[in-house]
Amino acid sequence: MTSIKLTDNIYWIGAEVHSEDLFEGIWPTPKGVTLNAYVVKGDKTAVIELVREWGGASLTLLQNLKELGIAPKDINYIILNHLEPDHTGFTYTLRKLAPNAEIVCTEKGAALVNGFYGINDKVRNVKSGDTLNLGQGKELVFAEIPNVHWPETMVSFEKSTGILFSSDAFGSFGSFRGSIFDDEQPTANQPYWEAEMLRYYANIVATFSPSVLKAIDALGGLDVKMIAPSHGLIWRGAPKAVVNKYIRYANYNKDFAEPEVCVVWGSMYGNTEVMLSAVVKGIAQTGVPVKVHRVPNENVSFILADAYKSAGLVIGCPTYEYAMFPPMKYLMDILVKKHIWYKKAGYFGSFGWSGGALKDFNELSKNMHWDILDPITFKGYPTAEDLAKGEQMGNAIAQQVKDIPSKIKDEDY
Ligand code: FEO
């Protein structure tokens, strides 16, 4: 892609990446991901966020600068809102090309500029309220948003245009599909962006939801006219819409999830799968939407999004060598890590010579604020009585979530 004008003297200079490499080494991005970087030109020139070398991204950034008539040596400031290397991997090289550029970041960010890239000189530490006047009416003000999602994170706000360069906050997986702007996306793309935004939030940000809500409160005084995150769409037409989405997402782990049930299952020889059918039948009787995922066949990234969003969560897996079926254990570890809290939950699973999966389930879920119905375990193939219990469990969980009103709606904010 070429550079794209946001407004006079402010441009997107980032890259779209379509790569088999996993994001953060964990999360697949089959529909691509964007590394958004920006340049703001006054008398001085600032780049905000960079890229890492990934699918030619750093060369694209240099080409985009060149197209705007900006040589690296002309860059005065490299503003690093967030030091995770998807945005800063190019820092060492760019600093070699732009030896006079001053790096601007928080004090905690400076420690990582040194840690990742060995750079100590010409690093300016800023804190909330500090400003940087670029001339010709362009002035940046900085605001720290710690733990969204790393401790050193800040945002940069350009006062004259009302553009908030929000770092990972309000970001998304997915590539642009024709335009970087929300107001140029066809309505038909809305489900695509909703899915990619939710998956990004659940995978990357969910653990830090209280910090997201704090940051949104802290930024409430800014007259934001456009939100330019580090991944995904630039919100020009409806910046409030993306803030509202993030408020909704942040509340999913505060017992305000959607009235849906997510069922995750794994089976060795089909016995647990038989019980799956009974549980899903019980859910379906209520009319409550149900999403069914199988481990290890499906990637946890996608399962996590549905598990996070749904008020009901059922785990079904057998015992494997006296413990939980290993692919489910991995998923449960991720659910713990990502604070997939406050669910109406259930467990079912088969065992052969001994149990063990339920013990792991109980241990892993003990601090998750889950309201767990009586678990169902069975030796080998489930009996008719077992299956009746499974149907009842599915029905009961669905009934519990059915009446949960969606307490947080985008339009509420
Ligand atoms: Fe997109 Fe936390 O880096």
Tab-separated table of C-alpha atoms and ligand atoms in Angstrom:
chain	number	residue	atom	x	y	z
A	1	MET	CA	0.000	0.000	0.000
A	2	THR	CA	1.002	3.601	-0.457
A	3	SER	CA	0.784	6.349	2.139
A	4	ILE	CA	-2.744	7.603	2.891
A	5	LYS	CA	-3.747	11.107	3.918
A	6	LEU	CA	-5.684	11.439	7.174
A	7	THR	CA	-5.735	15.218	7.002
A	8	ASP	CA	-3.366	18.000	5.955
A	9	ASN	CA	0.184	16.975	6.814
A	10	ILE	CA	-0.844	13.812	8.666
A	11	TYR	CA	-0.498	10.493	6.854
A	12	TRP	CA	-0.730	6.749	7.439
A	13	ILE	CA	2.610	5.193	6.438
A	14	GLY	CA	2.183	1.639	7.740
A	15	ALA	CA	1.850	-1.779	6.154
A	16	GLU	CA	-0.655	-4.559	5.651
A	17	VAL	CA	0.781	-7.944	6.515
A	18	HIS	CA	-0.434	-11.266	5.176
A	19	SER	CA	1.802	-13.868	6.716
A	20	GLU	CA	1.675	-17.415	8.002
A	21	ASP	CA	3.736	-16.229	10.977
A	22	LEU	CA	1.657	-16.011	14.108
A	23	PHE	CA	0.959	-12.671	15.773
A	24	GLU	CA	2.855	-12.576	19.080
A	25	GLY	CA	4.012	-16.061	18.087
A	26	ILE	CA	0.606	-17.422	19.161
A	27	TRP	CA	-2.333	-15.974	17.251
A	28	PRO	CA	-3.105	-16.700	13.580
A	29	THR	CA	-4.118	-13.837	11.304
A	30	PRO	CA	-5.606	-15.604	8.276
A	31	LYS	CA	-7.270	-12.383	7.156
A	32	GLY	CA	-4.126	-10.338	7.663
A	33	VAL	CA	-3.192	-7.658	10.149
A	34	THR	CA	-2.065	-4.084	9.710
A	35	LEU	CA	0.837	-2.357	11.372
A	36	ASN	CA	-0.310	1.243	11.415
A	37	ALA	CA	2.335	3.955	11.534
A	38	TYR	CA	1.826	7.653	10.988
A	39	VAL	CA	3.722	10.811	10.152
A	40	VAL	CA	2.832	14.303	11.340
A	41	LYS	CA	4.524	17.203	9.566
A	42	GLY	CA	4.918	20.705	10.957
A	43	ASP	CA	8.186	22.607	10.906
A	44	LYS	CA	9.414	19.408	12.522
A	45	THR	CA	8.535	15.903	11.390
A	46	ALA	CA	7.355	13.181	13.768
A	47	VAL	CA	6.642	9.556	13.008
A	48	ILE	CA	4.245	7.888	15.426
A	49	GLU	CA	4.695	4.138	15.855
A	50	LEU	CA	6.768	2.084	13.470
A	51	VAL	CA	6.567	-1.490	12.216
A	52	ARG	CA	8.655	-4.605	12.586
A	53	GLU	CA	10.251	-6.440	9.724
A	54	TRP	CA	7.371	-8.721	8.804
A	55	GLY	CA	6.381	-9.445	5.229
A	56	GLY	CA	8.315	-6.428	3.917
A	57	ALA	CA	6.694	-3.970	6.330
A	58	SER	CA	9.815	-1.938	7.079
A	59	LEU	CA	10.602	-1.440	3.386
A	60	THR	CA	6.990	-0.382	2.835
A	61	LEU	CA	7.301	2.224	5.593
A	62	LEU	CA	10.444	3.655	4.018
A	63	GLN	CA	8.790	3.739	0.600
A	64	ASN	CA	5.755	5.493	2.044
A	65	LEU	CA	7.991	8.150	3.601
A	66	LYS	CA	9.880	8.576	0.335
A	67	GLU	CA	6.626	9.033	-1.556
A	68	LEU	CA	5.822	11.917	0.813
A	69	GLY	CA	9.229	13.455	0.173
A	70	ILE	CA	10.521	12.589	3.642
A	71	ALA	CA	14.024	11.167	3.911
A	72	PRO	CA	14.776	9.301	7.133
A	73	LYS	CA	17.426	11.892	8.036
A	74	ASP	CA	14.654	14.530	8.029
A	75	ILE	CA	12.751	12.822	10.841
A	76	ASN	CA	12.990	14.839	14.052
A	77	TYR	CA	10.985	12.641	16.392
A	78	ILE	CA	10.220	8.915	16.603
A	79	ILE	CA	7.253	8.644	18.941
A	80	LEU	CA	6.831	5.189	20.428
A	81	ASN	CA	3.497	4.971	22.217
A	82	HIS	CA	4.059	1.307	23.025
A	83	LEU	CA	7.241	-0.728	22.934
A	84	GLU	CA	5.987	-4.143	21.871
A	85	PRO	CA	8.199	-5.094	18.936
A	86	ASP	CA	5.381	-5.403	16.392
A	87	HIS	CA	5.525	-1.592	16.437
A	88	THR	CA	9.117	-0.952	17.397
A	89	GLY	CA	11.128	-3.687	15.695
A	90	PHE	CA	12.310	-1.179	13.090
A	91	THR	CA	13.574	1.273	15.733
A	92	TYR	CA	17.220	0.210	15.687
A	93	THR	CA	17.467	0.435	11.883
A	94	LEU	CA	15.527	3.678	11.581
A	95	ARG	CA	17.670	5.296	14.238
A	96	LYS	CA	20.749	4.389	12.163
A	97	LEU	CA	19.086	6.036	9.151
A	98	ALA	CA	17.877	9.000	11.205
A	99	PRO	CA	20.697	9.580	13.711
A	100	ASN	CA	19.370	12.966	14.813
A	101	ALA	CA	15.864	11.812	15.535
A	102	GLU	CA	14.810	11.986	19.162
A	103	ILE	CA	12.882	9.004	20.470
A	104	VAL	CA	9.854	10.041	22.536
A	105	CYS	CA	8.248	7.594	24.973
A	106	THR	CA	7.328	7.167	28.611
A	107	GLU	CA	9.988	6.564	31.255
A	108	LYS	CA	9.040	2.883	31.350
A	109	GLY	CA	9.172	2.841	27.569
A	110	ALA	CA	12.720	4.186	27.657
A	111	ALA	CA	13.811	1.168	29.682
A	112	LEU	CA	12.554	-1.057	26.872
A	113	VAL	CA	14.127	1.108	24.151
A	114	ASN	CA	17.371	0.265	25.910
A	115	GLY	CA	16.422	-3.342	26.611
A	116	PHE	CA	15.261	-4.225	23.116
A	117	TYR	CA	17.471	-1.971	21.010
A	118	GLY	CA	20.392	-0.822	23.186
A	119	ILE	CA	19.543	2.842	22.601
A	120	ASN	CA	20.092	5.312	25.443
A	121	ASP	CA	20.894	8.595	23.739
A	122	LYS	CA	18.417	11.158	22.440
A	123	VAL	CA	15.518	9.512	24.273
A	124	ARG	CA	12.983	11.929	25.719
A	125	ASN	CA	10.744	10.690	28.519
A	126	VAL	CA	7.256	12.159	28.564
A	127	LYS	CA	4.301	11.795	30.913
A	128	SER	CA	0.620	12.633	30.813
A	129	GLY	CA	0.022	16.254	29.857
A	130	ASP	CA	3.426	16.825	28.274
A	131	THR	CA	3.315	18.390	24.836
A	132	LEU	CA	5.468	18.484	21.736
A	133	ASN	CA	5.056	21.468	19.417
A	134	LEU	CA	5.920	20.545	15.834
A	135	GLY	CA	5.185	24.007	14.414
A	136	GLN	CA	2.676	25.078	11.756
A	137	GLY	CA	-0.136	24.509	14.223
A	138	LYS	CA	0.648	20.864	14.902
A	139	GLU	CA	1.041	20.012	18.582
A	140	LEU	CA	0.981	16.627	20.254
A	141	VAL	CA	-0.109	16.019	23.819
A	142	PHE	CA	0.690	12.711	25.490
A	143	ALA	CA	-1.380	10.652	27.929
A	144	GLU	CA	-0.238	7.505	29.674
A	145	ILE	CA	-2.622	4.532	29.530
A	146	PRO	CA	-0.689	1.974	31.595
A	147	ASN	CA	-1.470	-1.707	31.054
A	148	VAL	CA	-3.384	-1.267	27.823
A	149	HIS	CA	-1.840	-3.668	27.428
A	150	TRP	CA	1.770	-3.118	28.551
A	151	PRO	CA	2.819	-0.930	31.495
A	152	GLU	CA	4.681	1.650	29.397
A	153	THR	CA	1.846	2.447	26.999
A	154	MET	CA	0.746	5.988	26.169
A	155	VAL	CA	-1.325	7.684	23.471
A	156	SER	CA	-0.539	10.798	21.428
A	157	PHE	CA	-3.233	13.374	20.639
A	158	GLU	CA	-2.838	15.975	17.916
A	159	LYS	CA	-4.685	18.999	19.202
A	160	SER	CA	-5.467	20.932	16.018
A	161	THR	CA	-7.090	17.984	14.238
A	162	GLY	CA	-8.423	15.969	17.185
A	163	ILE	CA	-6.654	12.811	16.013
A	164	LEU	CA	-5.948	10.317	18.784
A	165	PHE	CA	-3.061	7.979	17.994
A	166	SER	CA	-4.241	5.304	20.373
A	167	SER	CA	-1.624	2.553	20.099
A	168	ASP	CA	-3.099	-0.948	20.534
A	169	ALA	CA	-6.252	0.473	22.149
A	170	PHE	CA	-9.211	0.312	19.737
A	171	GLY	CA	-7.191	-1.941	17.443
A	172	SER	CA	-8.232	-5.014	15.494
A	173	PHE	CA	-6.954	-7.931	13.510
A	174	GLY	CA	-7.806	-7.955	9.805
A	175	SER	CA	-6.615	-6.182	6.685
A	176	PHE	CA	-8.276	-3.124	5.261
A	177	ARG	CA	-10.450	-4.545	2.481
A	178	GLY	CA	-10.207	-1.486	0.281
A	179	SER	CA	-10.070	1.423	2.715
A	180	ILE	CA	-8.365	2.221	5.981
A	181	PHE	CA	-11.335	4.348	7.111
A	182	ASP	CA	-14.423	3.095	8.925
A	183	ASP	CA	-16.688	5.431	6.951
A	184	GLU	CA	-15.603	3.923	3.636
A	185	GLN	CA	-16.309	0.339	4.670
A	186	PRO	CA	-19.428	-1.191	3.115
A	187	THR	CA	-22.098	-2.362	5.548
A	188	ALA	CA	-21.435	-5.916	4.387
A	189	ASN	CA	-17.998	-5.723	6.051
A	190	GLN	CA	-19.403	-5.060	9.522
A	191	PRO	CA	-19.536	-8.751	10.615
A	192	TYR	CA	-15.951	-9.178	9.425
A	193	TRP	CA	-14.716	-6.254	11.514
A	194	GLU	CA	-16.831	-7.203	14.530
A	195	ALA	CA	-15.303	-10.702	14.489
A	196	GLU	CA	-11.736	-9.500	13.970
A	197	MET	CA	-12.041	-6.779	16.626
A	198	LEU	CA	-13.512	-9.140	19.210
A	199	ARG	CA	-10.870	-11.776	18.515
A	200	TYR	CA	-8.113	-9.165	18.812
A	201	TYR	CA	-9.585	-7.917	22.084
A	202	ALA	CA	-10.019	-11.414	23.539
A	203	ASN	CA	-6.532	-12.514	22.460
A	204	ILE	CA	-4.509	-9.409	23.273
A	205	VAL	CA	-6.345	-7.065	25.608
A	206	ALA	CA	-8.951	-8.976	27.640
A	207	THR	CA	-6.732	-9.573	30.670
A	208	PHE	CA	-6.373	-5.831	31.060
A	209	SER	CA	-10.036	-4.848	30.795
A	210	PRO	CA	-10.064	-2.775	34.013
A	211	SER	CA	-7.180	-0.732	32.603
A	212	VAL	CA	-9.094	-0.277	29.333
A	213	LEU	CA	-12.034	1.223	31.201
A	214	LYS	CA	-9.708	3.446	33.247
A	215	ALA	CA	-8.009	4.666	30.082
A	216	ILE	CA	-11.321	5.446	28.403
A	217	ASP	CA	-12.327	7.482	31.455
A	218	ALA	CA	-8.973	9.269	31.513
A	219	LEU	CA	-9.199	10.193	27.823
A	220	GLY	CA	-12.792	11.390	28.159
A	221	GLY	CA	-11.752	15.046	28.312
A	222	LEU	CA	-10.172	15.041	24.870
A	223	ASP	CA	-12.158	16.336	21.918
A	224	VAL	CA	-11.432	13.290	19.774
A	225	LYS	CA	-12.482	13.597	16.135
A	226	MET	CA	-10.605	10.614	14.726
A	227	ILE	CA	-9.061	7.517	16.326
A	228	ALA	CA	-5.971	6.127	14.646
A	229	PRO	CA	-4.961	2.871	16.360
A	230	SER	CA	-1.888	0.785	15.670
A	231	HIS	CA	-3.852	-2.088	14.115
A	232	GLY	CA	-7.001	-2.106	12.022
A	233	LEU	CA	-9.378	0.592	10.853
A	234	ILE	CA	-8.986	4.306	11.393
A	235	TRP	CA	-12.189	5.567	12.963
A	236	ARG	CA	-12.972	8.802	11.145
A	237	GLY	CA	-16.737	8.627	10.664
A	238	ALA	CA	-17.737	7.214	14.056
A	239	PRO	CA	-14.879	7.324	16.571
A	240	LYS	CA	-17.388	6.911	19.389
A	241	ALA	CA	-18.477	3.578	17.945
A	242	VAL	CA	-15.124	1.933	18.526
A	243	VAL	CA	-14.912	3.339	22.066
A	244	ASN	CA	-18.340	1.860	22.745
A	245	LYS	CA	-17.275	-1.495	21.351
A	246	TYR	CA	-14.280	-1.528	23.664
A	247	ILE	CA	-16.461	-0.625	26.646
A	248	ARG	CA	-18.744	-3.530	25.727
A	249	TYR	CA	-15.815	-5.921	25.358
A	250	ALA	CA	-14.212	-4.770	28.615
A	251	ASN	CA	-17.421	-5.566	30.465
A	252	TYR	CA	-17.631	-9.134	29.189
A	253	ASN	CA	-15.409	-10.307	32.035
A	254	LYS	CA	-17.467	-8.360	34.582
A	255	ASP	CA	-20.562	-10.568	34.247
A	256	PHE	CA	-22.047	-8.595	31.332
A	257	ALA	CA	-21.457	-11.127	28.569
A	258	GLU	CA	-23.896	-11.979	25.791
A	259	PRO	CA	-26.790	-14.444	26.246
A	260	GLU	CA	-25.077	-17.217	24.312
A	261	VAL	CA	-23.413	-20.514	25.194
A	262	CYS	CA	-19.985	-21.590	23.987
A	263	VAL	CA	-19.300	-25.331	24.115
A	264	VAL	CA	-15.713	-26.521	23.748
A	265	TRP	CA	-15.085	-30.219	23.424
A	266	GLY	CA	-12.433	-32.790	22.691
A	267	SER	CA	-12.833	-36.545	22.413
A	268	MET	CA	-10.440	-39.473	21.987
A	269	TYR	CA	-12.762	-42.256	20.846
A	270	GLY	CA	-16.161	-40.600	20.515
A	271	ASN	CA	-17.594	-41.283	23.991
A	272	THR	CA	-17.389	-37.680	25.152
A	273	GLU	CA	-18.674	-36.649	21.731
A	274	VAL	CA	-21.883	-38.610	22.362
A	275	MET	CA	-22.472	-36.535	25.475
A	276	LEU	CA	-21.725	-33.362	23.505
A	277	SER	CA	-24.769	-34.049	21.349
A	278	ALA	CA	-26.984	-34.348	24.406
A	279	VAL	CA	-25.691	-31.122	25.948
A	280	VAL	CA	-26.110	-29.164	22.710
A	281	LYS	CA	-29.611	-30.601	22.298
A	282	GLY	CA	-30.494	-29.239	25.733
A	283	ILE	CA	-29.149	-25.808	24.822
A	284	ALA	CA	-30.936	-25.774	21.473
A	285	GLN	CA	-34.290	-26.402	23.159
A	286	THR	CA	-34.088	-22.917	24.653
A	287	GLY	CA	-33.379	-21.030	21.450
A	288	VAL	CA	-30.195	-19.612	22.966
A	289	PRO	CA	-27.402	-19.275	20.368
A	290	VAL	CA	-24.679	-21.882	20.785
A	291	LYS	CA	-21.156	-21.930	19.368
A	292	VAL	CA	-19.387	-25.309	19.347
A	293	HIS	CA	-15.609	-25.625	19.062
A	294	ARG	CA	-13.395	-28.697	19.070
A	295	VAL	CA	-9.881	-28.970	20.468
A	296	PRO	CA	-7.235	-29.493	19.233
A	297	ASN	CA	-8.795	-29.175	15.771
A	298	GLU	CA	-9.551	-25.459	16.122
A	299	ASN	CA	-7.072	-22.791	17.110
A	300	VAL	CA	-7.545	-21.360	20.606
A	301	SER	CA	-7.530	-17.825	19.185
A	302	PHE	CA	-10.997	-18.292	17.693
A	303	ILE	CA	-12.331	-20.331	20.624
A	304	LEU	CA	-11.202	-17.634	23.023
A	305	ALA	CA	-13.277	-14.982	21.246
A	306	ASP	CA	-16.509	-16.979	21.582
A	307	ALA	CA	-15.723	-18.094	25.135
A	308	TYR	CA	-15.076	-14.489	26.169
A	309	LYS	CA	-18.263	-13.177	24.592
A	310	SER	CA	-20.651	-15.885	25.865
A	311	ALA	CA	-22.296	-15.856	29.285
A	312	GLY	CA	-22.446	-19.665	29.221
A	313	LEU	CA	-19.423	-21.922	28.824
A	314	VAL	CA	-19.372	-25.718	28.770
A	315	ILE	CA	-16.187	-27.746	28.709
A	316	GLY	CA	-16.327	-31.359	27.552
A	317	CYS	CA	-13.282	-33.588	27.436
A	318	PRO	CA	-12.085	-36.983	28.619
A	319	THR	CA	-9.440	-37.955	31.100
A	320	TYR	CA	-6.062	-38.625	29.552
A	321	GLU	CA	-3.386	-40.322	31.682
A	322	TYR	CA	-5.059	-39.386	35.011
A	323	ALA	CA	-5.502	-35.748	33.966
A	324	MET	CA	-7.385	-33.441	31.634
A	325	PHE	CA	-7.143	-34.145	27.881
A	326	PRO	CA	-3.983	-32.114	27.085
A	327	PRO	CA	-5.419	-29.877	24.326
A	328	MET	CA	-8.207	-28.845	26.704
A	329	LYS	CA	-5.686	-28.240	29.488
A	330	TYR	CA	-3.898	-25.834	27.155
A	331	LEU	CA	-7.157	-24.067	26.368
A	332	MET	CA	-8.054	-23.862	30.068
A	333	ASP	CA	-4.647	-22.333	30.808
A	334	ILE	CA	-5.392	-19.659	28.189
A	335	LEU	CA	-8.865	-19.038	29.653
A	336	VAL	CA	-7.276	-18.519	33.065
A	337	LYS	CA	-4.593	-16.236	31.638
A	338	LYS	CA	-7.104	-14.120	29.721
A	339	HIS	CA	-9.545	-13.732	32.647
A	340	ILE	CA	-12.496	-15.448	31.006
A	341	TRP	CA	-14.511	-14.866	34.156
A	342	TYR	CA	-18.102	-14.944	35.404
A	343	LYS	CA	-19.599	-17.740	33.338
A	344	LYS	CA	-22.513	-20.068	33.885
A	345	ALA	CA	-20.392	-23.149	33.383
A	346	GLY	CA	-20.436	-26.916	33.122
A	347	TYR	CA	-18.122	-29.860	32.594
A	348	PHE	CA	-18.706	-33.301	31.111
A	349	GLY	CA	-16.324	-36.061	30.112
A	350	SER	CA	-15.590	-39.751	29.820
A	351	PHE	CA	-12.911	-41.734	31.599
A	352	GLY	CA	-11.547	-45.257	31.308
A	353	TRP	CA	-9.562	-46.741	34.189
A	354	SER	CA	-9.588	-43.644	36.336
A	355	GLY	CA	-10.799	-40.071	36.346
A	356	GLY	CA	-8.606	-36.995	36.577
A	357	ALA	CA	-9.961	-34.452	34.085
A	358	LEU	CA	-12.584	-33.181	36.522
A	359	LYS	CA	-9.948	-32.621	39.196
A	360	ASP	CA	-7.990	-30.448	36.770
A	361	PHE	CA	-11.166	-28.644	35.692
A	362	ASN	CA	-11.991	-27.821	39.305
A	363	GLU	CA	-8.454	-26.670	40.038
A	364	LEU	CA	-8.177	-24.488	36.925
A	365	SER	CA	-11.604	-22.894	37.315
A	366	LYS	CA	-11.429	-22.195	41.037
A	367	ASN	CA	-10.540	-18.499	40.708
A	368	MET	CA	-12.585	-17.818	37.580
A	369	HIS	CA	-15.846	-16.731	39.257
A	370	TRP	CA	-17.686	-19.473	37.350
A	371	ASP	CA	-21.087	-20.631	38.559
A	372	ILE	CA	-20.630	-24.354	37.844
A	373	LEU	CA	-23.488	-26.850	37.567
A	374	ASP	CA	-23.021	-30.445	38.748
A	375	PRO	CA	-20.350	-31.948	36.489
A	376	ILE	CA	-21.120	-35.118	34.523
A	377	THR	CA	-18.505	-37.846	34.310
A	378	PHE	CA	-19.024	-41.373	33.026
A	379	LYS	CA	-17.005	-44.524	32.580
A	380	GLY	CA	-16.617	-45.230	28.897
A	381	TYR	CA	-19.817	-44.771	26.911
A	382	PRO	CA	-22.529	-42.610	28.562
A	383	THR	CA	-25.688	-44.381	29.700
A	384	ALA	CA	-29.173	-43.160	28.826
A	385	GLU	CA	-29.314	-41.699	32.332
A	386	ASP	CA	-26.018	-39.874	31.764
A	387	LEU	CA	-27.295	-38.454	28.485
A	388	ALA	CA	-30.486	-37.235	30.135
A	389	LYS	CA	-28.333	-35.420	32.698
A	390	GLY	CA	-26.275	-33.884	29.888
A	391	GLU	CA	-29.379	-32.620	28.143
A	392	GLN	CA	-30.606	-31.179	31.431
A	393	MET	CA	-27.257	-29.480	32.060
A	394	GLY	CA	-27.209	-27.852	28.623
A	395	ASN	CA	-30.790	-26.732	29.045
A	396	ALA	CA	-30.168	-25.357	32.543
A	397	ILE	CA	-27.113	-23.339	31.530
A	398	ALA	CA	-28.926	-21.918	28.521
A	399	GLN	CA	-31.927	-21.011	30.657
A	400	GLN	CA	-29.647	-19.172	33.069
A	401	VAL	CA	-28.055	-17.091	30.331
A	402	LYS	CA	-31.249	-16.635	28.331
A	403	ASP	CA	-32.657	-14.109	30.700
A	404	ILE	CA	-29.455	-12.157	31.073
A	405	PRO	CA	-30.239	-8.909	29.349
A	406	SER	CA	-27.382	-7.588	27.259
A	407	LYS	CA	-26.559	-4.971	29.832
A	408	ILE	CA	-23.966	-3.205	27.763
A	409	LYS	CA	-24.987	-2.101	24.301
A	410	ASP	CA	-22.972	0.043	21.935
A	411	GLU	CA	-25.745	2.604	21.788
A	412	ASP	CA	-25.768	2.988	25.575
A	413	TYR	CA	-22.656	5.152	25.368
B	1	FEO	FE1	0.469	-4.185	18.704
B	1	FEO	FE2	1.006	-4.641	21.967
B	1	FEO	O1	1.500	-4.445	20.219
